[in-house]
Structures are given as C-alpha cells and as structure tokens.
CSV table of C-alpha atoms in Angstrom, one decimal:
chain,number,residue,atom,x,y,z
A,1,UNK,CA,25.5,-5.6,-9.8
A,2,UNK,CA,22.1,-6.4,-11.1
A,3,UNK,CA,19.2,-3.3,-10.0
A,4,UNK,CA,16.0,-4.4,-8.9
A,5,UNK,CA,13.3,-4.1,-11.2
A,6,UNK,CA,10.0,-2.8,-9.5
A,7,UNK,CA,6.7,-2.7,-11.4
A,8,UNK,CA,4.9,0.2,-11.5
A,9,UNK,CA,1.1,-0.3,-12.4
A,10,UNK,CA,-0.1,3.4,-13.9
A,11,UNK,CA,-3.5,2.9,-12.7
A,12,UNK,CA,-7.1,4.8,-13.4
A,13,UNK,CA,-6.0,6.0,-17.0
A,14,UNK,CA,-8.2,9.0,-16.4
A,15,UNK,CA,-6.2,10.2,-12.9
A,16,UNK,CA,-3.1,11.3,-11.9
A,17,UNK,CA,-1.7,7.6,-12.3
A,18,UNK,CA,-0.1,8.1,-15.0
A,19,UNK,CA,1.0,11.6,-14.7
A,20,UNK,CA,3.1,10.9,-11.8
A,21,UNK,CA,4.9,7.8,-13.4
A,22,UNK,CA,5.7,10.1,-16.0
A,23,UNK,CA,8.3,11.9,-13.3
A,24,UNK,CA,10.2,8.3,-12.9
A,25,UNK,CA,11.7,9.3,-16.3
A,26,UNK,CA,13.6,11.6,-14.2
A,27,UNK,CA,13.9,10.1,-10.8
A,28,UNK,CA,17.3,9.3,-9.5
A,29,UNK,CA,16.3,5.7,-8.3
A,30,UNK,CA,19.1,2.7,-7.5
A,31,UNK,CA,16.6,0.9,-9.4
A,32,UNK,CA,14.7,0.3,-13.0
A,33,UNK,CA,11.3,0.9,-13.1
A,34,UNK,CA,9.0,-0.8,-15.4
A,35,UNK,CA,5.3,1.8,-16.0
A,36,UNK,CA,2.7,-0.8,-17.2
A,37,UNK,CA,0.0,1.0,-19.2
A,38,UNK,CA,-0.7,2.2,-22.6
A,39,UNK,CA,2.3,3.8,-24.2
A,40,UNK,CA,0.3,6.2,-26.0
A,41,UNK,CA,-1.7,7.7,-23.3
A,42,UNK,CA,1.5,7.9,-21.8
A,43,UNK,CA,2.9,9.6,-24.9
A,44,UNK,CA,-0.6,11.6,-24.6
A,45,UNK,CA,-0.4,12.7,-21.7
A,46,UNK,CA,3.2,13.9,-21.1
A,47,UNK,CA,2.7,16.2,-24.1
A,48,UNK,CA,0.1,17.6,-22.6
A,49,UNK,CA,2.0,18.1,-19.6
A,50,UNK,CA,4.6,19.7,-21.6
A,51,UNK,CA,7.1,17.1,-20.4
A,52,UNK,CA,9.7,15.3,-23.0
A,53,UNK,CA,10.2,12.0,-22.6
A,54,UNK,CA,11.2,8.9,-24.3
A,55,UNK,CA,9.3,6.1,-23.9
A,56,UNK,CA,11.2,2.9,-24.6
A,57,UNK,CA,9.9,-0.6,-24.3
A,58,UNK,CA,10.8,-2.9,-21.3
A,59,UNK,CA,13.6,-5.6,-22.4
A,60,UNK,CA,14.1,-7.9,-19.3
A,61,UNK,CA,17.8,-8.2,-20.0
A,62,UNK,CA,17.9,-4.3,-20.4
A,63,UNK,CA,19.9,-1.8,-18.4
A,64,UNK,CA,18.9,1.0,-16.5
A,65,UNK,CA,17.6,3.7,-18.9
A,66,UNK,CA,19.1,7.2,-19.2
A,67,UNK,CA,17.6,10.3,-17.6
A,68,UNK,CA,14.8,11.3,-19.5
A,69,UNK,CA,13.8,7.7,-20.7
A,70,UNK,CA,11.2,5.9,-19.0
A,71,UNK,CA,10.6,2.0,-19.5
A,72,UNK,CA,7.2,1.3,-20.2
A,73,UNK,CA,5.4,-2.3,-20.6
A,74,UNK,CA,2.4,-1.5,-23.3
A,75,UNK,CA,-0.9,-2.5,-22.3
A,76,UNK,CA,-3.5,-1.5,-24.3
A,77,UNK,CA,-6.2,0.4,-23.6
A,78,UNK,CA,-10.1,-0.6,-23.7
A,79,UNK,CA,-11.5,2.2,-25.2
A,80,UNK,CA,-10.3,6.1,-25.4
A,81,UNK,CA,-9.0,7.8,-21.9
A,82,UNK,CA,-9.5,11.5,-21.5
A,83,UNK,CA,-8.1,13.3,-18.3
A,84,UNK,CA,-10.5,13.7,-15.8
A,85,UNK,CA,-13.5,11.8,-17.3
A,86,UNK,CA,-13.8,7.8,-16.2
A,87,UNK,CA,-15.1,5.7,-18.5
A,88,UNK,CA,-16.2,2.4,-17.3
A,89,UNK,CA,-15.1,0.0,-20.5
A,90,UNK,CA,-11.2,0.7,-19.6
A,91,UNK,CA,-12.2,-1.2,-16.4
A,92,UNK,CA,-10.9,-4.3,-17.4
A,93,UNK,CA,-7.6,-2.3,-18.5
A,94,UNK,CA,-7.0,-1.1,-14.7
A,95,UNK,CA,-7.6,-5.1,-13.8
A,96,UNK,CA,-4.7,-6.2,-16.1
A,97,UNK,CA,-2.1,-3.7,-15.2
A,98,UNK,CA,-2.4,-5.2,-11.7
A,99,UNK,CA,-2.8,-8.9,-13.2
A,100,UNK,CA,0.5,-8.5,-15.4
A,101,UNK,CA,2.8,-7.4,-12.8
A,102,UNK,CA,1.4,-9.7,-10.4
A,103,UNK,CA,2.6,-12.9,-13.6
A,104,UNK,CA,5.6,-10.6,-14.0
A,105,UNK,CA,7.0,-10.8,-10.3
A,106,UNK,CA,5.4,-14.8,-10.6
A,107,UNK,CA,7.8,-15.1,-13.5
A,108,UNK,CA,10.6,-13.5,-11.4
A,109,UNK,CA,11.0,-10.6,-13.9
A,110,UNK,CA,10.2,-7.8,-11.2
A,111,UNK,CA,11.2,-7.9,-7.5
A,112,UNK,CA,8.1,-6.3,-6.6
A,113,UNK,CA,5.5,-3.5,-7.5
A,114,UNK,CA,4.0,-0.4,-6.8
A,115,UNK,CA,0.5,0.4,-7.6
A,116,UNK,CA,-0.7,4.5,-8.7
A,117,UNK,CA,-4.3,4.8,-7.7
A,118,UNK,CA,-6.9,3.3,-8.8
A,119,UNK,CA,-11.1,3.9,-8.6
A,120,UNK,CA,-13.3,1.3,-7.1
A,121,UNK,CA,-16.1,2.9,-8.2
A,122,UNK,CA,-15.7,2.7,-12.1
A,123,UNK,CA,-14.2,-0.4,-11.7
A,124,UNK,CA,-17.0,-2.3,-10.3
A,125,UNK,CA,-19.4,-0.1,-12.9
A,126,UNK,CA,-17.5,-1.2,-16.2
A,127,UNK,CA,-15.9,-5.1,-14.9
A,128,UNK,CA,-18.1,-7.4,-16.4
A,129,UNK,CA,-18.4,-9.5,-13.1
A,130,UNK,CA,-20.6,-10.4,-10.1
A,131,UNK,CA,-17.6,-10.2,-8.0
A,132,UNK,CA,-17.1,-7.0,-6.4
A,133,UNK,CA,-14.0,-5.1,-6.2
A,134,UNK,CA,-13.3,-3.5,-3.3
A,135,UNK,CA,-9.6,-2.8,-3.4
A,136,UNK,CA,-5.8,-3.6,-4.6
A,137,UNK,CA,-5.6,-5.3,-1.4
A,138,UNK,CA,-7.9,-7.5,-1.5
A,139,UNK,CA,-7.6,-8.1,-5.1
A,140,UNK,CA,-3.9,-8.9,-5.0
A,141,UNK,CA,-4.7,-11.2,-1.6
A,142,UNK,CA,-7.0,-13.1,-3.5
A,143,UNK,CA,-4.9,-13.1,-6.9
A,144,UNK,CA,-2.0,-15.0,-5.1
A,145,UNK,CA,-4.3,-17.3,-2.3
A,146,UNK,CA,-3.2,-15.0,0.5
A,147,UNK,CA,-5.5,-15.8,3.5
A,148,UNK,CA,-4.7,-12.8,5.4
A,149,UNK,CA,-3.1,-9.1,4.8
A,150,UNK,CA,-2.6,-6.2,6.9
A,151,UNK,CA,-2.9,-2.4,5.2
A,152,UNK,CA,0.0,-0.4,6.8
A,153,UNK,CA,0.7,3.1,5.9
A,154,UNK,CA,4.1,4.9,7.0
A,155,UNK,CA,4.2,8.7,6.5
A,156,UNK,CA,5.6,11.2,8.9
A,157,UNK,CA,7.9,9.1,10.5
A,158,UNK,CA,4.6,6.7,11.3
A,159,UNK,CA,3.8,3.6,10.6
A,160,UNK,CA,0.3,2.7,11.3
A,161,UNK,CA,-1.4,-0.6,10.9
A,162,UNK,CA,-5.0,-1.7,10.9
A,163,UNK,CA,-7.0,-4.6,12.6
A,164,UNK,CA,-10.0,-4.0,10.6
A,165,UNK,CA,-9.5,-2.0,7.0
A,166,UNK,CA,-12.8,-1.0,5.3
A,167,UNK,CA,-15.8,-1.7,7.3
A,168,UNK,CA,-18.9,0.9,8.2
A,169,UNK,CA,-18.0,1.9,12.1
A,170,UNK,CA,-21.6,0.2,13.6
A,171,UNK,CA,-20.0,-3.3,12.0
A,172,UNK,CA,-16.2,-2.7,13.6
A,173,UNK,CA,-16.6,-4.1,17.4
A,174,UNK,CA,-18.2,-7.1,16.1
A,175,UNK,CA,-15.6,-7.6,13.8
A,176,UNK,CA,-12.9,-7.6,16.1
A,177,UNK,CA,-12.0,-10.7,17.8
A,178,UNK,CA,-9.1,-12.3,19.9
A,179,UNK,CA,-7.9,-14.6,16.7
A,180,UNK,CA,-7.8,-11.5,14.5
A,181,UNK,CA,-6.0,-9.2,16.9
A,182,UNK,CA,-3.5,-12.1,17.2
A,183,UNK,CA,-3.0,-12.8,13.5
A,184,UNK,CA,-2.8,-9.1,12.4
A,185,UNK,CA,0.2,-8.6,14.8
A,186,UNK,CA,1.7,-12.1,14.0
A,187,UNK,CA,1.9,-10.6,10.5
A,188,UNK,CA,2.8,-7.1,11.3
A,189,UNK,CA,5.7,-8.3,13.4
A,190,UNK,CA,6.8,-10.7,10.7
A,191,UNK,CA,7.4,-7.9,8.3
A,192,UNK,CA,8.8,-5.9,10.0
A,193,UNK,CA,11.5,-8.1,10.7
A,194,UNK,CA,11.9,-10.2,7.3
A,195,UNK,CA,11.0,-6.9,5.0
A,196,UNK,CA,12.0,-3.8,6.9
A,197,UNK,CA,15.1,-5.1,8.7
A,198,UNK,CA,14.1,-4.7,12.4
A,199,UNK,CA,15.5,-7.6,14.6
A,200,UNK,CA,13.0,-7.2,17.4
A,201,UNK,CA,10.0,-5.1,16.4
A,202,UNK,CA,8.4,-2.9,19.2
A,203,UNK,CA,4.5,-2.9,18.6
A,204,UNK,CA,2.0,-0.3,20.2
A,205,UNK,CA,-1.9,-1.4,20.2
A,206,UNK,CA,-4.3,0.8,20.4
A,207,UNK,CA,-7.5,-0.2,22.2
A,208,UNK,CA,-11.0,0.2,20.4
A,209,UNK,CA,-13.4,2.1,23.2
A,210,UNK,CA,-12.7,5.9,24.3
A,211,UNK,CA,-9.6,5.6,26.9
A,212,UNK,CA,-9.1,2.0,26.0
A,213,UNK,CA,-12.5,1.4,27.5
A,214,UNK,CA,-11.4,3.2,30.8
A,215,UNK,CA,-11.5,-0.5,32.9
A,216,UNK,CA,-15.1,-1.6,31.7
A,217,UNK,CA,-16.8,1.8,31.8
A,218,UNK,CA,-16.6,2.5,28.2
A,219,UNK,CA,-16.9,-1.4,26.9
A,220,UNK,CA,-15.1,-4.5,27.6
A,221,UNK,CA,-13.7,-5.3,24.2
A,222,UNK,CA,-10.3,-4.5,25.8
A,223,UNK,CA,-10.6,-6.7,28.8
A,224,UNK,CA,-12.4,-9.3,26.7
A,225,UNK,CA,-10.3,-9.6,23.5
A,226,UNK,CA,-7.7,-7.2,23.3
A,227,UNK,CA,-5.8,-7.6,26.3
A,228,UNK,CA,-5.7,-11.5,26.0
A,229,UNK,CA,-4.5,-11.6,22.7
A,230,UNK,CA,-1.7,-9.6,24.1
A,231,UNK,CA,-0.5,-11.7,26.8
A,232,UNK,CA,-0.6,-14.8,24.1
A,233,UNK,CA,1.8,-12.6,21.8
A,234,UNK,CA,4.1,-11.5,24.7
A,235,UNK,CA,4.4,-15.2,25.5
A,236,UNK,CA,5.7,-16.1,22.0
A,237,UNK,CA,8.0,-13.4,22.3
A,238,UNK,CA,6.2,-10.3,19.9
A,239,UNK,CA,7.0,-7.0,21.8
A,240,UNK,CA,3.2,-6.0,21.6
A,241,UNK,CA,2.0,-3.2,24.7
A,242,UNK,CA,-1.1,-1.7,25.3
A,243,UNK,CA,-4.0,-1.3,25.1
A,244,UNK,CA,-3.5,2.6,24.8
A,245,UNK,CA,-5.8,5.4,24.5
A,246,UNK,CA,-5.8,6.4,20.4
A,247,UNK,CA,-6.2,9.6,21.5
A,248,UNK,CA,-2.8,9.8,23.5
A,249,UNK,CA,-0.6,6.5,21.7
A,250,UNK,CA,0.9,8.5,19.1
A,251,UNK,CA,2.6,11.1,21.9
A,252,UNK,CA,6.4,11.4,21.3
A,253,UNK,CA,7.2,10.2,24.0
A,254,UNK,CA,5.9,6.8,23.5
A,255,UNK,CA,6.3,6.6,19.9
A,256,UNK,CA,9.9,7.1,20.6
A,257,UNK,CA,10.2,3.8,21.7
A,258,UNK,CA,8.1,2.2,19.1
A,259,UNK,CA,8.3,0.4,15.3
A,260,UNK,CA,4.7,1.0,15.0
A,261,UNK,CA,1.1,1.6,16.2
A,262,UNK,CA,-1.5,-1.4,15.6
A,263,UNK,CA,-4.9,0.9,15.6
A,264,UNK,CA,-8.4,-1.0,15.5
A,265,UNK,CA,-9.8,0.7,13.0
A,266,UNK,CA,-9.5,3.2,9.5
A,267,UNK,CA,-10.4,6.2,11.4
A,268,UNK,CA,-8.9,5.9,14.5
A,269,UNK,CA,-5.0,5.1,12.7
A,270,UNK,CA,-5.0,7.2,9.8
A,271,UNK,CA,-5.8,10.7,10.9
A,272,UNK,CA,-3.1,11.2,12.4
A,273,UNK,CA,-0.7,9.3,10.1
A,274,UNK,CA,-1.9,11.5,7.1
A,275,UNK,CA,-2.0,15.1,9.3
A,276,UNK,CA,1.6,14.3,9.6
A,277,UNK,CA,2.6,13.1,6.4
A,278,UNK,CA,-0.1,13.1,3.5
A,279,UNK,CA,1.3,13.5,0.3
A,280,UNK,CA,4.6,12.0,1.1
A,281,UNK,CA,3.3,9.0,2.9
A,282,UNK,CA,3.5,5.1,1.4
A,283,UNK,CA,0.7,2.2,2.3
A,284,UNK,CA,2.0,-1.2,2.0
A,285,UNK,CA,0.5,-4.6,1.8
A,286,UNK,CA,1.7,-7.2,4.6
A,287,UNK,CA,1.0,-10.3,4.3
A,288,UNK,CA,1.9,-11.2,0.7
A,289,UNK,CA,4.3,-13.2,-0.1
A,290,UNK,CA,5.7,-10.9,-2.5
A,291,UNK,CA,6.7,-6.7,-2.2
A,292,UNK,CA,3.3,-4.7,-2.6
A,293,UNK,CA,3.5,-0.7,-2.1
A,294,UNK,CA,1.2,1.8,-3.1
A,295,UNK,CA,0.7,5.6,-2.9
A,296,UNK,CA,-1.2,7.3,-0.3
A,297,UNK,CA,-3.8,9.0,-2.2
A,298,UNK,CA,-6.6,8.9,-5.0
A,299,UNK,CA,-7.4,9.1,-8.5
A,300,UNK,CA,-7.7,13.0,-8.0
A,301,UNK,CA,-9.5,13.6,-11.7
A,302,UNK,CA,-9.4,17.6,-10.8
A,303,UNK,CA,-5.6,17.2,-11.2
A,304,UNK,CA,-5.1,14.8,-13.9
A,305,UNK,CA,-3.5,16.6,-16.7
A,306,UNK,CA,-2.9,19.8,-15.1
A,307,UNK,CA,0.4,19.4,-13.9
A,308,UNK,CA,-0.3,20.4,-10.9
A,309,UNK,CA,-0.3,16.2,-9.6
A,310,UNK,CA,2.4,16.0,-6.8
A,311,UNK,CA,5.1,12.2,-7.5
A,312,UNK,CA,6.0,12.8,-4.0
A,313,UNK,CA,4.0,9.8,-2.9
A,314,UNK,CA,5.1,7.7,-5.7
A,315,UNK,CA,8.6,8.4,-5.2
A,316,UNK,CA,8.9,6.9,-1.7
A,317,UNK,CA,6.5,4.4,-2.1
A,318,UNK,CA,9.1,2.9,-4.8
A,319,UNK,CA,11.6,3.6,-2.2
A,320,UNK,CA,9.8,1.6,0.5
A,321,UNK,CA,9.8,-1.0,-2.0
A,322,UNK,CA,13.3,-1.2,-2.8
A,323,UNK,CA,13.9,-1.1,0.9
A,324,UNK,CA,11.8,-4.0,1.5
A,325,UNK,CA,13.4,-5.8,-1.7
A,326,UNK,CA,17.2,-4.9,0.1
A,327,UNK,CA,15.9,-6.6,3.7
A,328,UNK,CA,14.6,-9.7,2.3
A,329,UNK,CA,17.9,-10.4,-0.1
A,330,UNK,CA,19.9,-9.7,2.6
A,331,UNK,CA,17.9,-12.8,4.8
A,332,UNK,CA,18.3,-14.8,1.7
C-alpha cells in the first residue's frame, strides 16, 4: 500500500516552525512527511534543542523513514536565521517553501501540505514586491487561480468557518452580502462532503447583529441578506439553519446536531473555537482544489529554540490532512 506523502512547509525560519517539524522525526503518522526548509537550520536547530535526529533527503520513490529520521526537501536559506530574531532578506525563503510544495502537489509528488507559521509582517518588509501579502490563504488562492476560499478552524470538537476573514470590524457589514453568504456555504458544504466524508452536512449560521438583529431592532442585515441566502441554500438541498445568536449558537445542545457553525466574522467564530481547543486546534483552507492545513497559531519568536514550542497543533493538522486525503480517494 502506497502512504500518502504530505508536505510540510517549516515556515518563519526564525519561529517555532521548524522546531515543531523537528518532532515528526518521531511522530507515529500512517504517512511520510516531507519538512521543506534548509537542512542545516534544521540540523541547527535540533542540536540546540538537544534532540538527535537524522536528516535524510526526500527520494520520491522512498519508503517511510525510521523513527528518529525525518525527510527533509533542502531549500536554501537567504541569508543567516537566528532563533527569535526576523530578518527580512529570508523573506523570499518563506515564499518558496510555500511555492515548492504548491509544484510538488502540481507534480503529484505530495497529496497535500501543511503549512508551520508564518509572519506577515517580515514578509511584506523583506519581499521585494508591490504586492502585499497578507496570508497563506490568500497566497495559495491566488497561486492556483482559486476565485474563492473559506478559512475553517476545527479545535475542541468545533469547526468554525468564516464569511468574512481579515477585515477591520467598521468594514465587516458592508462586506457582507447575499452572493457571499451563499458562496461561502456552497463551499463549506462541498467540503465537508467530498473532503471530510459527511454525506449530508448540517450547517449552523450565525447572524451578524447582537441576537441575530433581534427582528430589525439591532440591524436588518439578517432580514436583508442573511436570511434570504438561506432559503436559496435550503432550496438546493444544503442543511443551512439560522440565523442564531453568536452568543448562544455554540450551546451543546445545538451543536449536537451540527457539522459546523458558519460565523460572520474573525471575532465572533474564533473565540470560542480557540477557548476550547487552542494549541491542539487545525485551520484548513476550503476551497482549493487541492488539501491545504495549517496550525493554529503564530511564529511565537519567545519560544523558538527553547524547547518549550508545543507540535500538538502540527500533529493534528497533518492528521486533518491525511483524513481529508482518505475521504477524497475514497470518492475517487
């Protein structure tokens, strides 16, 4: 039986990316995972950790590695990497870790990948580019001519999507309109069916105005947009309810009987989804047409090289993606 392959970008080389993918040379995956970065940070790094590991280059017609060795595909660096200091020149470095497993799952040598954190920040300080960076989302959207993804983060027995992503709150209600409400569900309900295996996907909606706009009193974006898109998606047959109240939609009792909660915004989804799960929580990118799963938190520079960086996040985000790779071979 042939393992997936999963690509496994090591991210900011000053953070805790590649700290944590040092611990898949000891994870007990059904799967190979392929670290793309610089082998000798890596080798840098684990030593300063304290941690003994081989690092042995990725061979596409290779097996999966012993306990103890971790497959690495070398990338060079820009410039020198010290733990917890960012230095803008390695920008472009971050750019083609993300660039080379995106040709590597073109190329059909990975099934997917899974991305460490990066930083935005340094990124659009040291990329030598008008173009601004404002995410692996939107980066890897724009990489493969996706018109459209959804950021959905499952953690705590959550999962959470989001109508709008990154967006300052006084530009949210304008953002939000009928034709997005009803695309972002069209895609959330897709994926969950073709990449997570659930036949008939149970969707709740959160509205965007205190009590789901309490019938006008607090705004009409619910009566307006919101609840019309809803009716449309019930008629094509997407189990989509609400709008609910954020403040009460993630109650046991209704979450029971849910797949997962579509919030409006960032801050009204997440909160809750990280209280009950940071740390060991996965966000994943829907929409692409290929497997995309990240971790769930930052660069943390404070951490980098202490040894004090939890993999938890890591761990099941690979996990997520070798889930998501098992549901769409089995539709195949």
């Amino acid at each position: 039986m042939t393992l997936p392959v999963l690509a496994v970008t090591s991210g900011e080389p000053a953070g805790i990316g590649p700290d944590i993918c040092l611990d898949l040379a000891f994870a007990d995956l059904p799967c190979r995972c392929i670290v793309l970065g610089d082998k000798n940070l890596l080798q840098s790094r684990a030593e300063q950790l304290g941690k003994t590991i081989t690092l042995q280059d990725f061979d596409p017609q290779g097996g999966k590695p012993e306990r103890g060795i971790l497959e690495v595909l070398h990338i060079p660096l820009a410039a020198p990497c010290q733990a917890g200091k960012l230095n803008p020149a390695n920008a472009a470095y971050v750019l083609k870790l993300l660039d080379t497993a995106y040709q590597g799952i073109s190329d059909d040598l990975f099934d997917g990948m899974v991305t460490a954190p990066l930083h935005k920040g340094v990124i659009n300080d040291g990329h030598a580019s008008d173009h601004f960076f404002s995410g692996h989302t939107e980066y890897l959207a724009e990489k493969s001519q996706t018109e459209q993804v959804v950021m959905m983060l499952a953690g705590g027995g959550l999962r959470v999507a989001l109508v709008t992503t990154h967006l300052p709150l006084k530009d949210i209600a304008a953002a939000i309109t009928r034709p997005l409400v009803e695309s972002v569900t069209r895609i959330l309900h897709a994926d969950l069916r073709d990449k997570f295996g659930i036949a008939l996907p149970r969707i709740l909606v959160t509205g965007l105005n205190p009590h789901a706009g309490e019938n006008g009193h607090l705004g009409h974006e619910e009566i307006d947009i919101i609840i019309p898109a809803l009716k449309q998606l019930q008629s094509e047959g997407i189990d989509a309810r609400g709008p609910y109240p954020a403040d009460t939609v993630f109650q046991p009792f209704l979450l029971k009987d849910a797949d997962a909660v579509l919030a409006m915004y960032h801050d009204q989804g997440l909160p809750t989804l990280k209280y009950a799960g940071f740390g060991q929580g996965v966000n994943v990118t829907l929409g692409l047409p290929f497997i995309r799963t990240s971790v769930d938190h930052g660069t943390a520079l404070d951490l980098a090289g202490t040894g004090k960086a939890d993999s938890c996040s890591l761990m099941t985000a690979v996990a997520t993606a070798l889930e998501m790779a098992r549901n769409i071979n089995l539709r195949s």
